Amino acid sequence: MSSARTVLDHFQHHASEHPHALALIDRQRTLTYAELDRHSNAVAAFLFGRGIRPGDLVPLLADRSPEFIIGLLGIVKAGGAYVPIDETYPTQRKHYIVDQTGASLALSTTKLPQIGQCECAVISESDVMSDTADEVAGRLRVASSSNQAVYVIFTSGTTGVPKGVVIEHHSLENIVAWHNREFSVTSQSRLTLMAKIGFDVSQWEIWSALCAGAQLYLLDDATRIDADALTDFYARHAITHAFVPTVMVRDVVAATSKVSTALHFLFTAGEKLNPVDTDHIHYALVDYYGPTEATIFATANRVASVSRGLPSSIGVPVAGAEVLILDEVLSEVPAGEVGELCIAGPGLARGYLNNEPLTHERFIVRDGKRLYRSGDLARFLPDGGIQFLGRRDEQIKIRGNRVELGEIETQLSLLPQIRKAAVVATSPLDLSRKEIVAFLIVDRDSVDRDDHAQDDALVASIKEQLKTILPDYMLPASYVLVNDLPLTPNGKTDKQVLLQSYTKQLVAASGSKTVYEGSQAVIADIFSELLGHNDFDLDDSFFEIGGHSLLAAHLIKDVSDKLSIKAYIRDIYEYPSVGALHAELERRAGASAPAVDAEPIRALKDDVYLPEGVVFNRPYSTSQITAPKHILLTGVTGFVGIHLLQELLDTTDATVHCPIRAESQDHAQTRLGEVLGKNDIPLRPVDVGRIRVYAADLAKPAFGLAQQDYQYLCDTVDIVYHSASAVNFIQPYSYMRRDNVQGLREIIRFAATGKLKPLALLSTISVYSWGHLHTGKRVMREDDDIDQNLPAVITDIGYVRSKWVMEKIADLAASQGLPLMTFRLGYATFHSKTGVCASYQWWSRLVSTCIAHGTVPALHDLREGLTTVDYMVRAIAHISRKPSALGKKFNLIHSRDNNLTLQDFFGKLETNFGFSFKRIPYTEWREQWEHKYEAPLYPLLSLFKDVMCDGKSTVELYQNTYQWDCSNVTEFLHGSGIVEPAFEKSELRRYLKRSIGVVPA
């Protein structure tokens, strides 16, 4: 095929060499290559006689019929470029497209005298397809240049009017030739024409067949939309290569798994493909990606079954294409980071018809290379593949967090009850009220279609499963069960229609189901106002009906103001419904206002106990520490945990077993892949087989694992690294006790069961709390008893309380024989090489806020133990290889002057990048943002405002805190080459660019 310059050259070769071979087959008739050649010659001669010359545009108004293909061949033979227009388009759209072409003559497959000022000639009429015209065309032989336009496809435009994309001959020939070689499309192949003619995929379907001398079967509308009918068609006609739109893939794969067909390849494209079970099909499923502007396809992926648990991927570039992932200033992002997918190569379109400004905006030149800016978000995966994350305009902000709607759709589609999912975001006038809505087609085999109670139970189950996979800000506020998803003319999910239907449902359901009275009604009204609906009952949890942390802060403020009762953000977590919150506030109304706003003091020591029956009476070998063969590492979906996984793979030969909170093994594997990608952690091929994941819940007996899996781990694992921890700065201790405290008890039970296993516990420097206010000490040594800080801990936030209890439980186990080493972590600010940070932590929100306002709070000697995550994990991995570390505590923070205060950190930003921050009183600084619901720190307002002790907030209390001794760390790292980071300019630059979104000078 490589010697041909255009797709027409390929077709004419086969028409000459195999004239009697079948070319087109539909329900009414068949056409051979000779007949197709002759009829299209006649059309070409007709057009030439009417003045059509090379480069002219000829609209082609058609249905999916042989005449359509005859018409486009005739236009190309005459030297023109065809403009396919689906005859089912609205009249206004057809008029617009024809007007844009400036054509005076169009072809049509049905009788249509004219459209606007353009005359329409019907292809099947005698004056167009006369034998005389065919003879004339045979003598014309108009040669097309490879740089000449071959077709113009009109796609939807963001302005509401379609835009024409001009495709040249060389680009079309390039992708078709590559495809036919790669997927063995030959004269013996049988293909289908599935796509609508206004969708550029139809051009690939047609030319792939005609350039190979293959048979092309034209599908009727009834067959196209029915997976079972389509499968039967494949079987009856021995179809070898076929295309289906993304929304049909799951159904077609399921149907073809039960029927014997001749399929070699099933192709799909158009939207993000959610995971598919391909374990029971005999052909390859290939997912293509590519915008019209890159000539149909730019990447391809041979889809692996969902059972393999691989992250979603659109594969790798094809047909000479090159893909770059760029940031806002068109610099390449580090591997694994999200950016805009840009395409270079021979497939790029000429540009947009009659729209030079848009052409220059979307087709750019970077470093001498022409690129198309797709507007799609993507990232490179560790294996070199590309992960598509949705449209840039589908990347939304929820409570200051960037959310990819496509990621939510992927996770929903992985759930066994869900067949298809589409996710949209509402567009309220107040952007802080933006919420996510999920539309679901569920598996109805086990659900009564008319049983609303079963529907409610199913939705409740889906919510619970998603909670184990996605952070709270990515959880849909509403779930709508539907029978089907509306499609655009090009076969993509029509999300605008979904959003409109949802809005209508809200209006129809605006009446509350429950009657409230008195102060209960006030609370219900606040719920309703914030959520944008009143479809909830007395006992419905705020977080189950669309509430979230940002709205929680708003809700509590409104409740306090309107009822004149002091309420706290933690209240909505402990009393999340209208009924429960009302009852608590009624109880509180009769009491005097507390002097402090801290969570009620709980007897934390009462929670310091071991699981019943646990004993540590078996010996262990020091080789379990020095040269472990099997490691259990928890918390790998966290920021420290995922980097510790990488370090353990690099510094040991062990197999690393990773329990991950997930609904299934597939979910666990997918979560791990996504976290690796987000944190720019490439895995060496040799390491992939060393990681074993388990869908688990650490707080459950046996981690919620099958008994044989749990027993295998008990008998096999040499050492445990416990990094898992729920991290939240506003939830109360009672809310965090299950995951953190009970989770550790189950870890200790595991360490004692079967082989005795040393435990490396990752604690926090915060177990010291603001103990300096009670002890009067300036330095806290690593071996100092943390009990002396209990008076501060019991008034600190729930997270700190839970970590103090965890460390005390571990110490109790150690006193009874558990081999233990404890690492108290400082603040993992970012990774020094990539600049990536943990989006859920508060320091980066603080940095964003200070940069936005140009101010820094005048806080004195406020230390967070700032360090880098790569220093942390290198230190942990090195120290934990030494048996002499057992029984010791390690404060993983910087020593003395290198332990930066808040003022030191911002001083470095000023020195290195020219920032100029005004130091202002703390209260004045807080007032700059505390009433702005969209502010990054607003969800954490209680940290900065609630009075915890001595009239101060949590943040204020950490001023003038301890100097934390780290002598053990220094001793054990001596001679290792592992040194404390100093927050150099290059490291800070990477952090600001990657995690804060600021490109410093």
mmCIF file of N, CA and C in Angstrom, residues 74-130:
data_model
loop_
_atom_site.group_PDB
_atom_site.id
_atom_site.type_symbol
_atom_site.label_atom_id
_atom_site.label_comp_id
_atom_site.label_asym_id
_atom_site.label_seq_id
_atom_site.Cartn_x
_atom_site.Cartn_y
_atom_site.Cartn_z
ATOM 1 N N GLY A 74 -17.085 9.537 -6.360
ATOM 2 C CA GLY A 74 -17.195 10.402 -7.531
ATOM 3 C C GLY A 74 -16.633 11.785 -7.287
ATOM 4 N N ILE A 75 -16.893 12.336 -6.107
ATOM 5 C CA ILE A 75 -16.377 13.667 -5.773
ATOM 6 C C ILE A 75 -14.852 13.647 -5.743
ATOM 7 N N VAL A 76 -14.284 12.618 -5.115
ATOM 8 C CA VAL A 76 -12.829 12.527 -5.033
ATOM 9 C C VAL A 76 -12.216 12.331 -6.420
ATOM 10 N N LYS A 77 -12.867 11.528 -7.263
ATOM 11 C CA LYS A 77 -12.350 11.316 -8.627
ATOM 12 C C LYS A 77 -12.374 12.599 -9.438
ATOM 13 N N ALA A 78 -13.326 13.478 -9.149
ATOM 14 C CA ALA A 78 -13.405 14.757 -9.856
ATOM 15 C C ALA A 78 -12.401 15.768 -9.300
ATOM 16 N N GLY A 79 -11.666 15.374 -8.247
ATOM 17 C CA GLY A 79 -10.678 16.272 -7.650
ATOM 18 C C GLY A 79 -11.227 17.105 -6.512
ATOM 19 N N GLY A 80 -12.500 16.906 -6.194
ATOM 20 C CA GLY A 80 -13.113 17.706 -5.142
ATOM 21 C C GLY A 80 -12.931 17.085 -3.767
ATOM 22 N N ALA A 81 -13.454 17.767 -2.753
ATOM 23 C CA ALA A 81 -13.476 17.272 -1.379
ATOM 24 C C ALA A 81 -14.931 17.181 -0.953
ATOM 25 N N TYR A 82 -15.314 16.023 -0.445
ATOM 26 C CA TYR A 82 -16.715 15.832 -0.074
ATOM 27 C C TYR A 82 -16.957 16.311 1.355
ATOM 28 N N VAL A 83 -18.178 16.767 1.587
ATOM 29 C CA VAL A 83 -18.602 17.251 2.901
ATOM 30 C C VAL A 83 -19.817 16.436 3.305
ATOM 31 N N PRO A 84 -19.622 15.332 4.063
ATOM 32 C CA PRO A 84 -20.765 14.483 4.408
ATOM 33 C C PRO A 84 -21.707 15.176 5.381
ATOM 34 N N ILE A 85 -23.002 15.142 5.046
ATOM 35 C CA ILE A 85 -24.031 15.751 5.885
ATOM 36 C C ILE A 85 -25.129 14.719 6.078
ATOM 37 N N ASP A 86 -25.333 14.301 7.303
ATOM 38 C CA ASP A 86 -26.357 13.297 7.592
ATOM 39 C C ASP A 86 -27.729 13.874 7.261
ATOM 40 N N GLU A 87 -28.506 13.128 6.477
ATOM 41 C CA GLU A 87 -29.809 13.643 6.056
ATOM 42 C C GLU A 87 -30.772 13.806 7.234
ATOM 43 N N THR A 88 -30.464 13.164 8.380
ATOM 44 C CA THR A 88 -31.340 13.299 9.556
ATOM 45 C C THR A 88 -31.029 14.552 10.374
ATOM 46 N N TYR A 89 -29.995 15.296 9.988
ATOM 47 C CA TYR A 89 -29.692 16.540 10.698
ATOM 48 C C TYR A 89 -30.884 17.494 10.607
ATOM 49 N N PRO A 90 -31.062 18.345 11.602
ATOM 50 C CA PRO A 90 -32.094 19.381 11.493
ATOM 51 C C PRO A 90 -31.830 20.274 10.281
ATOM 52 N N THR A 91 -32.890 20.791 9.706
ATOM 53 C CA THR A 91 -32.772 21.608 8.488
ATOM 54 C C THR A 91 -31.827 22.779 8.689
ATOM 55 N N GLN A 92 -31.919 23.426 9.846
ATOM 56 C CA GLN A 92 -31.064 24.594 10.096
ATOM 57 C C GLN A 92 -29.590 24.211 10.073
ATOM 58 N N ARG A 93 -29.256 23.052 10.659
ATOM 59 C CA ARG A 93 -27.859 22.605 10.681
ATOM 60 C C ARG A 93 -27.378 22.290 9.267
ATOM 61 N N LYS A 94 -28.217 21.650 8.485
ATOM 62 C CA LYS A 94 -27.837 21.334 7.108
ATOM 63 C C LYS A 94 -27.600 22.618 6.312
ATOM 64 N N HIS A 95 -28.481 23.580 6.479
ATOM 65 C CA HIS A 95 -28.318 24.865 5.771
ATOM 66 C C HIS A 95 -27.004 25.529 6.177
ATOM 67 N N TYR A 96 -26.706 25.516 7.480
ATOM 68 C CA TYR A 96 -25.494 26.175 7.956
ATOM 69 C C TYR A 96 -24.253 25.557 7.330
ATOM 70 N N ILE A 97 -24.204 24.215 7.333
ATOM 71 C CA ILE A 97 -23.014 23.537 6.800
ATOM 72 C C ILE A 97 -22.858 23.832 5.311
ATOM 73 N N VAL A 98 -23.929 23.734 4.577
ATOM 74 C CA VAL A 98 -23.848 24.001 3.129
ATOM 75 C C VAL A 98 -23.415 25.434 2.871
ATOM 76 N N ASP A 99 -23.958 26.373 3.632
ATOM 77 C CA ASP A 99 -23.570 27.781 3.453
ATOM 78 C C ASP A 99 -22.075 27.971 3.719
ATOM 79 N N GLN A 100 -21.544 27.246 4.725
ATOM 80 C CA GLN A 100 -20.131 27.380 5.054
ATOM 81 C C GLN A 100 -19.219 26.889 3.922
ATOM 82 N N THR A 101 -19.695 25.929 3.157
ATOM 83 C CA THR A 101 -18.858 25.399 2.071
ATOM 84 C C THR A 101 -18.772 26.359 0.890
ATOM 85 N N GLY A 102 -19.756 27.242 0.771
ATOM 86 C CA GLY A 102 -19.792 28.152 -0.379
ATOM 87 C C GLY A 102 -20.083 27.446 -1.689
ATOM 88 N N ALA A 103 -20.590 26.223 -1.615
ATOM 89 C CA ALA A 103 -20.821 25.420 -2.825
ATOM 90 C C ALA A 103 -22.092 25.867 -3.543
ATOM 91 N N SER A 104 -22.064 25.712 -4.853
ATOM 92 C CA SER A 104 -23.262 25.983 -5.663
ATOM 93 C C SER A 104 -23.958 24.700 -6.063
ATOM 94 N N LEU A 105 -23.274 23.572 -5.865
ATOM 95 C CA LEU A 105 -23.834 22.280 -6.241
ATOM 96 C C LEU A 105 -23.549 21.271 -5.144
ATOM 97 N N ALA A 106 -24.572 20.521 -4.787
ATOM 98 C CA ALA A 106 -24.440 19.451 -3.805
ATOM 99 C C ALA A 106 -24.987 18.167 -4.392
ATOM 100 N N LEU A 107 -24.574 17.060 -3.827
ATOM 101 C CA LEU A 107 -25.138 15.766 -4.188
ATOM 102 C C LEU A 107 -25.999 15.262 -3.035
ATOM 103 N N SER A 108 -27.016 14.483 -3.369
ATOM 104 C CA SER A 108 -27.913 13.960 -2.358
ATOM 105 C C SER A 108 -28.315 12.540 -2.732
ATOM 106 N N THR A 109 -28.600 11.737 -1.696
ATOM 107 C CA THR A 109 -29.070 10.371 -1.952
ATOM 108 C C THR A 109 -30.593 10.313 -2.023
ATOM 109 N N THR A 110 -31.263 11.405 -1.671
ATOM 110 C CA THR A 110 -32.722 11.476 -1.795
ATOM 111 C C THR A 110 -33.081 12.769 -2.527
ATOM 112 N N LYS A 111 -34.292 12.815 -3.019
ATOM 113 C CA LYS A 111 -34.682 13.968 -3.845
ATOM 114 C C LYS A 111 -34.803 15.214 -2.992
ATOM 115 N N LEU A 112 -34.008 16.209 -3.340
ATOM 116 C CA LEU A 112 -33.957 17.465 -2.601
ATOM 117 C C LEU A 112 -33.529 18.543 -3.589
ATOM 118 N N PRO A 113 -34.467 19.275 -4.196
ATOM 119 C CA PRO A 113 -34.120 20.201 -5.291
ATOM 120 C C PRO A 113 -32.987 21.148 -4.945
ATOM 121 N N GLN A 114 -33.046 21.730 -3.769
ATOM 122 C CA GLN A 114 -31.960 22.613 -3.359
ATOM 123 C C GLN A 114 -31.996 22.801 -1.857
ATOM 124 N N ILE A 115 -30.882 23.284 -1.329
ATOM 125 C CA ILE A 115 -30.811 23.603 0.086
ATOM 126 C C ILE A 115 -30.196 24.982 0.171
ATOM 127 N N GLY A 116 -30.974 25.925 0.631
ATOM 128 C CA GLY A 116 -30.544 27.317 0.589
ATOM 129 C C GLY A 116 -30.401 27.753 -0.860
ATOM 130 N N GLN A 117 -29.247 28.300 -1.177
ATOM 131 C CA GLN A 117 -28.967 28.742 -2.550
ATOM 132 C C GLN A 117 -28.219 27.683 -3.342
ATOM 133 N N CYS A 118 -28.060 26.506 -2.752
ATOM 134 C CA CYS A 118 -27.258 25.455 -3.387
ATOM 135 C C CYS A 118 -28.160 24.423 -4.054
ATOM 136 N N GLU A 119 -27.881 24.157 -5.316
ATOM 137 C CA GLU A 119 -28.637 23.153 -6.056
ATOM 138 C C GLU A 119 -28.238 21.765 -5.585
ATOM 139 N N CYS A 120 -29.191 20.832 -5.511
ATOM 140 C CA CYS A 120 -28.921 19.450 -5.117
ATOM 141 C C CYS A 120 -29.213 18.514 -6.283
ATOM 142 N N ALA A 121 -28.244 17.697 -6.633
ATOM 143 C CA ALA A 121 -28.430 16.678 -7.667
ATOM 144 C C ALA A 121 -28.525 15.325 -6.992
ATOM 145 N N VAL A 122 -29.537 14.552 -7.379
ATOM 146 C CA VAL A 122 -29.739 13.234 -6.772
ATOM 147 C C VAL A 122 -28.839 12.223 -7.471
ATOM 148 N N ILE A 123 -28.040 11.514 -6.702
ATOM 149 C CA ILE A 123 -27.022 10.623 -7.265
ATOM 150 C C ILE A 123 -27.625 9.537 -8.135
ATOM 151 N N SER A 124 -28.762 9.008 -7.735
ATOM 152 C CA SER A 124 -29.333 7.865 -8.446
ATOM 153 C C SER A 124 -30.038 8.245 -9.740
ATOM 154 N N GLU A 125 -30.237 9.526 -10.005
ATOM 155 C CA GLU A 125 -30.965 9.922 -11.212
ATOM 156 C C GLU A 125 -30.080 9.744 -12.448
ATOM 157 N N SER A 126 -30.731 9.576 -13.576
ATOM 158 C CA SER A 126 -30.047 9.166 -14.811
ATOM 159 C C SER A 126 -29.022 10.176 -15.304
ATOM 160 N N ASP A 127 -29.267 11.463 -15.123
ATOM 161 C CA ASP A 127 -28.313 12.436 -15.652
ATOM 162 C C ASP A 127 -27.008 12.452 -14.861
ATOM 163 N N VAL A 128 -27.040 11.941 -13.633
ATOM 164 C CA VAL A 128 -25.825 11.878 -12.824
ATOM 165 C C VAL A 128 -25.053 10.602 -13.107
ATOM 166 N N MET A 129 -25.762 9.482 -13.212
ATOM 167 C CA MET A 129 -25.081 8.187 -13.347
ATOM 168 C C MET A 129 -25.303 7.580 -14.734
ATOM 169 N N SER A 130 -25.207 8.388 -15.774
ATOM 170 C CA SER A 130 -25.394 7.889 -17.138
ATOM 171 C C SER A 130 -24.150 7.158 -17.622
#
